[in-house]
Coordinates of C-alpha atoms in Angstrom, one line a residue:
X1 CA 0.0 0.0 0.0
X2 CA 0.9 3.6 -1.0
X3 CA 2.5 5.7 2.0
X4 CA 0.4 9.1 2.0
X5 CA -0.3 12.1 3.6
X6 CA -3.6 13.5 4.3
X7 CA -4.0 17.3 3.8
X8 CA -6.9 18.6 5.2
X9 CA -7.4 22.6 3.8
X10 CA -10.1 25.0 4.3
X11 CA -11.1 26.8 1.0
X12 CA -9.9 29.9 2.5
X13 CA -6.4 28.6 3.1
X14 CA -6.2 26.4 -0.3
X15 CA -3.6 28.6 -1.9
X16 CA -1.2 28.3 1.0
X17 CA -1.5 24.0 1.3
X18 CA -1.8 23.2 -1.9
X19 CA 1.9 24.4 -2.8
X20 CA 2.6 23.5 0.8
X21 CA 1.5 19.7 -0.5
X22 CA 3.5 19.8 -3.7
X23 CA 6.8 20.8 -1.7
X24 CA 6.3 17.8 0.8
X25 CA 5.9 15.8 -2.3
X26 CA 8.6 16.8 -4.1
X27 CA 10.4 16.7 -1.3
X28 CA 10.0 12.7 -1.0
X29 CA 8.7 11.8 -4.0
X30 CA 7.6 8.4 -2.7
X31 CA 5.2 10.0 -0.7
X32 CA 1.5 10.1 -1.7
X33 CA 0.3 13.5 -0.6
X34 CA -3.4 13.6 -1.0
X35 CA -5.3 17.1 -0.5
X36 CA -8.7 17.1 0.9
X37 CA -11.0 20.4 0.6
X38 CA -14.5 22.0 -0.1
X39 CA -12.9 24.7 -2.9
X40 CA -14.7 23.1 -5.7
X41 CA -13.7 26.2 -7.9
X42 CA -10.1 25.7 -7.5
X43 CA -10.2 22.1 -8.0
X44 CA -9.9 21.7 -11.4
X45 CA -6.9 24.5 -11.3
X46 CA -5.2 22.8 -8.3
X47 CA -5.6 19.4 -10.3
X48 CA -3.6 22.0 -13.3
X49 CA -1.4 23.1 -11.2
X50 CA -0.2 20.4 -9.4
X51 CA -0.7 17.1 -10.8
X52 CA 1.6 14.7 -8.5
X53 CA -1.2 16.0 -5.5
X54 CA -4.6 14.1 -5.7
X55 CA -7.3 16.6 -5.0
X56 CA -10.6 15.1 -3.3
X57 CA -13.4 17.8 -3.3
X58 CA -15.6 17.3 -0.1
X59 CA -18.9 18.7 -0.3
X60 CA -19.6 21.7 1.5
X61 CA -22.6 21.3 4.0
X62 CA -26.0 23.0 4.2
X63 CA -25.1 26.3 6.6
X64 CA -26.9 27.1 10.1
X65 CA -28.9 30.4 9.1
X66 CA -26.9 33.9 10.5
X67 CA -23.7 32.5 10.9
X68 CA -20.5 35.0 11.6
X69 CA -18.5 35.0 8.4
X70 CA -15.3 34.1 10.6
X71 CA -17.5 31.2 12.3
X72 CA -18.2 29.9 9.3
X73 CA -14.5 28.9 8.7
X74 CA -14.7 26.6 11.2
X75 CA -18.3 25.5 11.1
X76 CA -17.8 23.7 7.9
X77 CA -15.4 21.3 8.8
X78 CA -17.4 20.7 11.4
X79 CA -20.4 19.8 9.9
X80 CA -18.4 17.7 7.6
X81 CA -16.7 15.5 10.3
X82 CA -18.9 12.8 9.2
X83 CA -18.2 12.6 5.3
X84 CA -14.3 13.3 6.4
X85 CA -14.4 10.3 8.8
X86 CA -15.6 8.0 5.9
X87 CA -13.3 9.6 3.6
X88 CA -10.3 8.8 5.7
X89 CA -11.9 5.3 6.2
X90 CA -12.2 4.6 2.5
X91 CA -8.5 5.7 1.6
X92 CA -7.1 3.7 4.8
X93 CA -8.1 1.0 2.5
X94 CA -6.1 1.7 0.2
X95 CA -3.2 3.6 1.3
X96 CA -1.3 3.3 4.5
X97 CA -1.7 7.3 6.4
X98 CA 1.4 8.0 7.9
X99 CA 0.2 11.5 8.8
X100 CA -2.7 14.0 8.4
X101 CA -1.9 18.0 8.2
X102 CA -5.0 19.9 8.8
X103 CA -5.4 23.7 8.4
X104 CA -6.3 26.1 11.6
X105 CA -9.7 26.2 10.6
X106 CA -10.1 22.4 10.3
X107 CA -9.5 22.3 13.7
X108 CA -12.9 20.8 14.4
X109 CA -11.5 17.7 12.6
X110 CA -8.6 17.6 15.2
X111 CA -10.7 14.9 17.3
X112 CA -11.8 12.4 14.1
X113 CA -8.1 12.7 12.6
X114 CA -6.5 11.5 16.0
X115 CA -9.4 9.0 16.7
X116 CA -7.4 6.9 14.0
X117 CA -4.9 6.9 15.5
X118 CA -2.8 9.0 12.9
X119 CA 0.1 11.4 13.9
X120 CA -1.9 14.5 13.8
X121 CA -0.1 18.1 12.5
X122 CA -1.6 22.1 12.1
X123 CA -0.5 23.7 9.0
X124 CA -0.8 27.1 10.2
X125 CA -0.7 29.9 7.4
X126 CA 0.4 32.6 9.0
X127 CA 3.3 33.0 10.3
X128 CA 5.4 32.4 13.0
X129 CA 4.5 35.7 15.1
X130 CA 1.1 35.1 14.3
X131 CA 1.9 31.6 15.7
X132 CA 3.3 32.5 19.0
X133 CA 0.3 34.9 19.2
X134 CA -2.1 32.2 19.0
X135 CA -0.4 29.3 21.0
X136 CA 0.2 32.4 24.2
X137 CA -3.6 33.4 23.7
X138 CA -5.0 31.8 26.6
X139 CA -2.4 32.7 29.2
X140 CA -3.4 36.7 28.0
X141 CA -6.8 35.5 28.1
X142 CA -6.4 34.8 31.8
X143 CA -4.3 37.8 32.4
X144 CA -6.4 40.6 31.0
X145 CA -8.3 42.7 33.1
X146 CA -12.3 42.4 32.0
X147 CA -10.9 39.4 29.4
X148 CA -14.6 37.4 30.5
X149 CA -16.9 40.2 28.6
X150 CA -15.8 42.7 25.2
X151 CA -12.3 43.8 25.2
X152 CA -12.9 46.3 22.4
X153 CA -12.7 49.7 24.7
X154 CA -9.6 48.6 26.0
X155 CA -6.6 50.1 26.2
X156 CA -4.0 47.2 26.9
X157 CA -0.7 46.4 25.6
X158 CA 0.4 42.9 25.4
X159 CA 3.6 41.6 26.3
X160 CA 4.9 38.4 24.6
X161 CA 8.4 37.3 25.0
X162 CA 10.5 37.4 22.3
X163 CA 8.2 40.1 20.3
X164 CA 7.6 43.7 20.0
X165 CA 5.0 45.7 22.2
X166 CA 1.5 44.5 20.9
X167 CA -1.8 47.1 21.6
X168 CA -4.7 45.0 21.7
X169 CA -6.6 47.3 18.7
X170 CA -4.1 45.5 16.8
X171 CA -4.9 42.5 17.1
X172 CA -8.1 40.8 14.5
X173 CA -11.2 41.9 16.0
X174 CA -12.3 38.1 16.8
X175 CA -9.9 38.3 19.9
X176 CA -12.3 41.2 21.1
X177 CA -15.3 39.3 21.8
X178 CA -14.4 37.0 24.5
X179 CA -18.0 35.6 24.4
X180 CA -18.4 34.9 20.3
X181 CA -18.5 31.4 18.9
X182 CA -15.4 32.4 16.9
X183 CA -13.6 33.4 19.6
X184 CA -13.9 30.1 21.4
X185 CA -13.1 28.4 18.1
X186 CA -9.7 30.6 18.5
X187 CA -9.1 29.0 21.9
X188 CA -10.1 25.3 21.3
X189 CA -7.7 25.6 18.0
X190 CA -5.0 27.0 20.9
X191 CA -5.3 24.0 23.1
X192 CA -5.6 21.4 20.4
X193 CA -2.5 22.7 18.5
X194 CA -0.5 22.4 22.0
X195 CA -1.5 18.4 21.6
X196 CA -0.8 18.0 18.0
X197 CA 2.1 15.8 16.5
X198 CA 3.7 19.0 15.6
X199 CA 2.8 22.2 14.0
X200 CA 3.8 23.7 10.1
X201 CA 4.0 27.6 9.8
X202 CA 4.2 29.3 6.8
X203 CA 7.7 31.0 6.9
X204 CA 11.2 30.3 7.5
X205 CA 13.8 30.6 10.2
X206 CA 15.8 33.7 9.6
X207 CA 12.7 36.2 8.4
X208 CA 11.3 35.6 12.2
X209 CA 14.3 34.1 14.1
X210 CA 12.8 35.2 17.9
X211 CA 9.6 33.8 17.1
X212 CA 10.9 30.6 16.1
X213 CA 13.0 30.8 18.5
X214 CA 10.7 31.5 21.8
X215 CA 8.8 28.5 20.4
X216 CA 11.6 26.1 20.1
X217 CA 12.4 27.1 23.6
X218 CA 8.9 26.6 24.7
X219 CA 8.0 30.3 25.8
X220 CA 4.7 30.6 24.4
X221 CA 3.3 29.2 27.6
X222 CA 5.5 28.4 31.1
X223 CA 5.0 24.6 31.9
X224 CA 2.8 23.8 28.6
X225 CA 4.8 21.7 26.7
X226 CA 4.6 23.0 22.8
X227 CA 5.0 20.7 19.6
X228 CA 7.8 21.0 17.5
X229 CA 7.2 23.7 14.8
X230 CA 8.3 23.3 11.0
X231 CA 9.1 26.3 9.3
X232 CA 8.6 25.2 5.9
X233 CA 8.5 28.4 3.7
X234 CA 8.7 29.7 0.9
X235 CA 6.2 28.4 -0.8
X236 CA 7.2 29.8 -4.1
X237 CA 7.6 28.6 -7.7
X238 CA 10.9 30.5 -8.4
X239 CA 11.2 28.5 -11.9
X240 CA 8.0 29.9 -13.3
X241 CA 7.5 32.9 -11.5
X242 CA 11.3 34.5 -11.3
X243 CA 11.4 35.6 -14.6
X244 CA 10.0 39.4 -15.7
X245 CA 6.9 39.7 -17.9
X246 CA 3.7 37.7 -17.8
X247 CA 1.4 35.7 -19.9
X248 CA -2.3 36.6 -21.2
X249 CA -3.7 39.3 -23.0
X250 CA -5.6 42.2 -22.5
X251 CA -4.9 44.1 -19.8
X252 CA -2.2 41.9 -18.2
X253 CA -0.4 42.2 -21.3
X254 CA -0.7 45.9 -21.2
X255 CA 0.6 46.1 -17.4
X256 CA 3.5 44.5 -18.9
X257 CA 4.1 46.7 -21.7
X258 CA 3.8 49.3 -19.5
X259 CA 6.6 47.8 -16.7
X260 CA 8.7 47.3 -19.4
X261 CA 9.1 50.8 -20.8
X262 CA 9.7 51.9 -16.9
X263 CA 13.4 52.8 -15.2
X264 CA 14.5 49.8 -12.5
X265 CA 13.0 49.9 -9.5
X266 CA 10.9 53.1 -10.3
X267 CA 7.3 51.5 -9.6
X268 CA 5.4 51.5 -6.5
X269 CA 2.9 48.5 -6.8
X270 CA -0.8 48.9 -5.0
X271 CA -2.8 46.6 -4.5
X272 CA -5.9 48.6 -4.2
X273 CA -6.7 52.1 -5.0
X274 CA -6.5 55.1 -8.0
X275 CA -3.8 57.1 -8.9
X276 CA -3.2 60.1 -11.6
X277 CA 0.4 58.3 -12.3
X278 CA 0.7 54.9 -13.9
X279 CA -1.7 52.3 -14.9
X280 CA -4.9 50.5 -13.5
X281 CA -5.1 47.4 -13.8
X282 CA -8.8 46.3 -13.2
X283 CA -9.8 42.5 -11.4
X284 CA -7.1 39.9 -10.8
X285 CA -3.7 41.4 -10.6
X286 CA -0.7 38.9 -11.6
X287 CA 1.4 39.8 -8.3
X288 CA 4.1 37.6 -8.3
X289 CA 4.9 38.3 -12.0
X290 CA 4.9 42.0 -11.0
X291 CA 6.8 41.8 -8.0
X292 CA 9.2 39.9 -9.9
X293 CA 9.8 42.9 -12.8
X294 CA 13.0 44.4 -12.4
X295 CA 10.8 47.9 -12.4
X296 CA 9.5 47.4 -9.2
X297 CA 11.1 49.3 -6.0
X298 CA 7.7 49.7 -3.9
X299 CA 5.1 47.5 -3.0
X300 CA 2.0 49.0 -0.9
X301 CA 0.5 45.4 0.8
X302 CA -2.2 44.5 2.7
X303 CA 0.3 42.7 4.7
X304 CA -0.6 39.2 4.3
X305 CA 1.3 36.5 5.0
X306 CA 1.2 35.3 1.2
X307 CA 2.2 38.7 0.0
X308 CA 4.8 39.2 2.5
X309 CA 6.7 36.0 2.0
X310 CA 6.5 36.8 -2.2
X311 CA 8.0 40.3 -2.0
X312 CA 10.8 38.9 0.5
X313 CA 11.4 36.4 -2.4
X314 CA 11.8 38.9 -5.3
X315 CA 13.6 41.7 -2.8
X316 CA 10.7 44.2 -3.3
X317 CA 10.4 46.4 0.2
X318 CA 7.4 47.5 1.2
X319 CA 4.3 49.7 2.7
X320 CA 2.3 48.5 5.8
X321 CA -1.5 48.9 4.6
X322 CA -3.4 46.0 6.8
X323 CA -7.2 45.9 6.5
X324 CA -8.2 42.5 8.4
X325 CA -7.7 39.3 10.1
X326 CA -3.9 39.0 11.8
X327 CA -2.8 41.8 9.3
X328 CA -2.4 44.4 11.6
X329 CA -0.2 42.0 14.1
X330 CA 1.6 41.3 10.5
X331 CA 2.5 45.3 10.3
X332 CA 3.7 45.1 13.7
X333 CA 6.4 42.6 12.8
X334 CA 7.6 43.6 9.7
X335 CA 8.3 47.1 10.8
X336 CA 9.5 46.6 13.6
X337 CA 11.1 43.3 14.2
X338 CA 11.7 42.3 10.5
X339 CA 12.6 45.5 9.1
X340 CA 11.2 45.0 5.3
X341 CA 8.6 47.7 5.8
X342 CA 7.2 51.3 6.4
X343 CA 3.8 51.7 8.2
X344 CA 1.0 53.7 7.0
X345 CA -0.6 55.4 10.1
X346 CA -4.5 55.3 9.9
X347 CA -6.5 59.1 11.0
X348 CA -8.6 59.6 13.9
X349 CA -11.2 57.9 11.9
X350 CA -9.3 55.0 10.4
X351 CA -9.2 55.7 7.0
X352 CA -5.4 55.9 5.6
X353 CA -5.1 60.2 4.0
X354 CA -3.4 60.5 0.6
X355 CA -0.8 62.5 2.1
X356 CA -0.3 59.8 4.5
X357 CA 0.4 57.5 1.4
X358 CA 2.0 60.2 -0.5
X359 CA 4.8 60.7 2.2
X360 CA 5.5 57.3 2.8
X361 CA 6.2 56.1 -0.7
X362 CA 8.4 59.0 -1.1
X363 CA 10.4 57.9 2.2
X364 CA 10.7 54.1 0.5
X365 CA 11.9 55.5 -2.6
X366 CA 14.1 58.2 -1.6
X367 CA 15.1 58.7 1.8
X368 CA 17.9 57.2 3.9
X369 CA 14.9 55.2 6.2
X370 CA 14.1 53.9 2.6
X371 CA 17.4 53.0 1.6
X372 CA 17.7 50.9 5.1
X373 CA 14.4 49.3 4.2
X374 CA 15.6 48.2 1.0
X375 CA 19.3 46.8 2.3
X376 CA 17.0 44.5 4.5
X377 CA 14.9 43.1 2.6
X378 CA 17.7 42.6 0.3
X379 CA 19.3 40.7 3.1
X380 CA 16.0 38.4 3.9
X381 CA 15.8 37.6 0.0
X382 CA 19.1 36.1 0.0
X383 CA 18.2 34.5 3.1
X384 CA 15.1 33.2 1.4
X385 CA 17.0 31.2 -1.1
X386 CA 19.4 30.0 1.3
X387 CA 16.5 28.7 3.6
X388 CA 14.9 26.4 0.4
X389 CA 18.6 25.6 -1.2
X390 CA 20.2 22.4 0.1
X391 CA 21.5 22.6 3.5
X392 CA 18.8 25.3 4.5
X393 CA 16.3 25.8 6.9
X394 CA 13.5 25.1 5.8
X395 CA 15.0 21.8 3.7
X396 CA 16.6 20.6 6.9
X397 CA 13.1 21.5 8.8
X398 CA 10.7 19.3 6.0
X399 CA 13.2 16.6 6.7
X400 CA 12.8 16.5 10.3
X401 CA 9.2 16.8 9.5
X402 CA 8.9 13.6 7.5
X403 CA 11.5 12.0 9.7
X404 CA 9.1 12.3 12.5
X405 CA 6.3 10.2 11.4
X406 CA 8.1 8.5 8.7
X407 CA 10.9 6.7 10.3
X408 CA 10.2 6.8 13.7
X409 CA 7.4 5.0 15.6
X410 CA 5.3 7.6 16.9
X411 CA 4.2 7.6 20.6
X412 CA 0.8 10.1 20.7
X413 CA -0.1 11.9 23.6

C-alpha cells in the first residue's frame, strides 16, 4: 500500500496548502500527498497546477442560518466530520496514512483525525508571530483585566516574550469578543495545536528568528509543553515565476508593456486604489509576476502573509497597509522586528489620508529610512533562497518533518 499524507485545507487557506503539498511531495517523492477540501472552484486549477497532488473535493454542508462570516471557517469542517471520517476510512483501505496536516480552521477535525490513530499536525498559514500569538492566547486570556466580557474599549498592551509591544486594537477583532462562537473556536484551536504531533508555519527561520526561536524554547506558555514547529517556507515557484513579464492578454499584457518601458526599481505597486500616475489594472492582478519585474522598487501590501513572503522572495520592500484578520499583528512585525517595511498610520477615523500614502512612498523610494528598508529586505531575500537551497532551513526542517512520522514509531499523547 501507497504511503500518504492527508491534507486537510479550508477553502480559504487552499492557496497556502496546496503548494505546501507539492513541496512535501517533491520533497519525497515516494510519498503520496493527498489534499482534501470543499474549494470546488479551484479544484480543477489545483488538479492543473499540481498534478503529482490528488485533490478530493468534499462537499460543502448546508449552513446554520446567520452565521459570523469568521464562524463559518470553522463550522464547515465541522459539519463535515462525518463525510471526512468516511473519507479517511475509504483511503485507509487503500493507502497506509502515515500523517494527516490539517489547516487552523479544520480544527474541528482535530478529534476524528486523531481518533485513527494518525500522527496528527496544524499547517498554520500565518506566520510564526502570528503563531506565538495564537499558541500564548490563553495565558493573555487569563491575564487581561475584564478578558470574561468585550475587550474592544480597552486600552491594553500585550507583552509576549520574544516580540515587540503588541496594543490589543491590533490584534483581528475576533480576539475582542471573548463571548463569540469564533472566539472560542480561537481558543479550542490553541489547546488542540499544544497536543498536536507538531505544528507547520508558513515561513522560515531567519525572516522571524525570535519567534521561532521563543517556540523552540517553549516560551509561548510556562510549563505547557509545545509541539515542534516546522518552518517550511517559501512556498514559491521560483522557476516559473522568477522571470520578468507575464502571460495573457488584454490588460495583463498591457501592465506588462507598460513595466517594461519603466526605469528599474521606479514602480510603487498597489494593491488597491486610483492614482493620476501609472496604470490600472482592473480585477485579478498577476502579483508575483509583478513583483518579480526588475521595475519594481515599492510594493503598498495589505500585509498578508502570502504577500509578504512573495515580496521577500523577489527583494521588493514595502508599505504596511493592513485591513483584516492578523494583518495588523503582521505590520507590527515587519516594521519593527523584521525591518522590510514602512507603516502607514490610519486618522482619527481610520481611514489611511493621501498625504499619509503620499509621504511614505516618497520615504521608501528616496530617503535614507528607505534605503535601510531596501538593504533589509535585500538581506531576507538572499536568506530566502538559502533557507529552500540544500542545506537550508526550511529543507533541513521538512526533513525533520517527514523523519518524525516516517521513520520513527510515533508515541501520541
Amino acid at each position: 500500500m501507497a504511503e500518504t499524507i492527508l491534507v486537510y485545507a479550508s477553502a480559504e487557506h487552499l492557496n497556502t496548502m496546496l503548494p505546501m503539498s507539492v513541496a512535501i511531495g517533491k520533497h519525497h517523492p515516494s510519498i503520496s500527498v493527498v489534499l482534501l477540501s470543499t474549494a470546488a472552484a479551484a479544484s480543477s486549477a489545483a488538479a492543473a497546477a499540481a498534478p503529482a497532488v490528488n485533490y478530493r473535493l468534499l462537499p460543502t454542508p448546508a449552513l446554520p442560518p446567520n452565521s459570523d462570516h469568521f464562524e463559518l471557517f470553522f463550522e464547515i469542517p465541522r459539519l463535515n466530520n462525518p463525510i471526512l471520517r468516511d473519507a479517511i476510512e475509504e483511503i485507509s483501505k487503500e493507502s497506509n496514512i502515515k500523517a494527516i496536516i490539517i489547516d487552523v480552521f479544520c480544527n474541528p477535525a482535530f478529534e476524528v483525525c486523531t481518533s485513527f490513530g494518525i500522527p496528527t499536525y496544524f499547517c498554520n498559514t500565518t506566520g510564526a508571530s502570528a503563531l506565538w500569538k495564537l499558541l500564548h492566547w490563553p495565558t493573555i486570556h487569563d491575564t487581561i483585566p475584564g478578558a470574561a466580557d468585550s475587550l474592544k474599549d480597552f486600552d491594553y498592551s500585550i507583552e509576549i516574550p520574544g516580540c515587540p509591544l503588541l496594543q490589543l486594537l491590533d490584534l483581528p477583532k475576533v480576539f475582542l469578543f471573548p463571548q463569540s462562537n469564533s472566539y472560542k473556536h480561537l481558543v479550542c484551536t490553541s489547546m488542540n495545536m499544544r497536543k498536536s504531533a507538531g505544528i507547520i508555519v508558513n515561513t522560515y527561520h531567519a525572516l522571524e528568528f525570535r519567534a521561532m526561536e521563543a517556540l523552540a524554547n517553549g516560551l509561548c506558555s510556562p510549563g505547557v509543553p509545545t509541539p515542534p514547529v516546522y518552518s517550511l517556507a517559501p512556498f514559491i515557484n521560483s522557476e516559473k515565476d522568477s522571470s520578468s513579464g507575464g502571460g495573457g492578454g488584454g490588460a495583463e499584457a498591457e501592465c506588462f508593456r507598460w513595466l517594461d518601458l519603466q526605469p528599474i526599481k521606479s514602480v510603487v505597486f498597489l494593491c488597491f486604489g486610483r492614482r493620476d500616475r501609472g496604470i490600472l489594472l482592473k480585477g485579478y492582478a498577476p502579483q508575483m509576476e509583478v513583483l518579480s519585474h526588475e521595475s519594481l522598487g515599492g510594493f503598498v501590501t495589505h500585509c498578508g502573509q502570502g504577500s509578504l513572503l512573495e515580496a521577500v522572495w523577489f527583494g521588493v520592500p514595502m508599505i504596511g497597509w493592513p485591513l483584516y484578520a492578523e494583518q495588523r499583528v503582521n505590520r507590527v512585525f515587519m516594521v519593527e522586528e523584521m525591518k522590510v517595511a514602512l507603516p502607514l498610520e490610519e486618522a482619527e477615523d481610520g481611514f489611511v489620508t493621501a498625504a499619509e500614502l503620499e509621504k511614505r512612498v516618497r520615504e521608501l523610494m528616496d530617503s535614507k529610512t528607505g534605503t535601510e528598508v531596501r538593504r533589509r529586505v535585500t538581506e531576507m531575500k538572499h536568506s530566502a533562497a538559502a533557507a529552500v537551497a540544500k542545506g537550508g532551513s526550511t529543507v533541513v526542517a521538512m526533513e525533520k518533518f517527514i523523519e518524525a512520522f516516517f521513520f520513527v514509531k510515533f508515541p501520541f499523547r
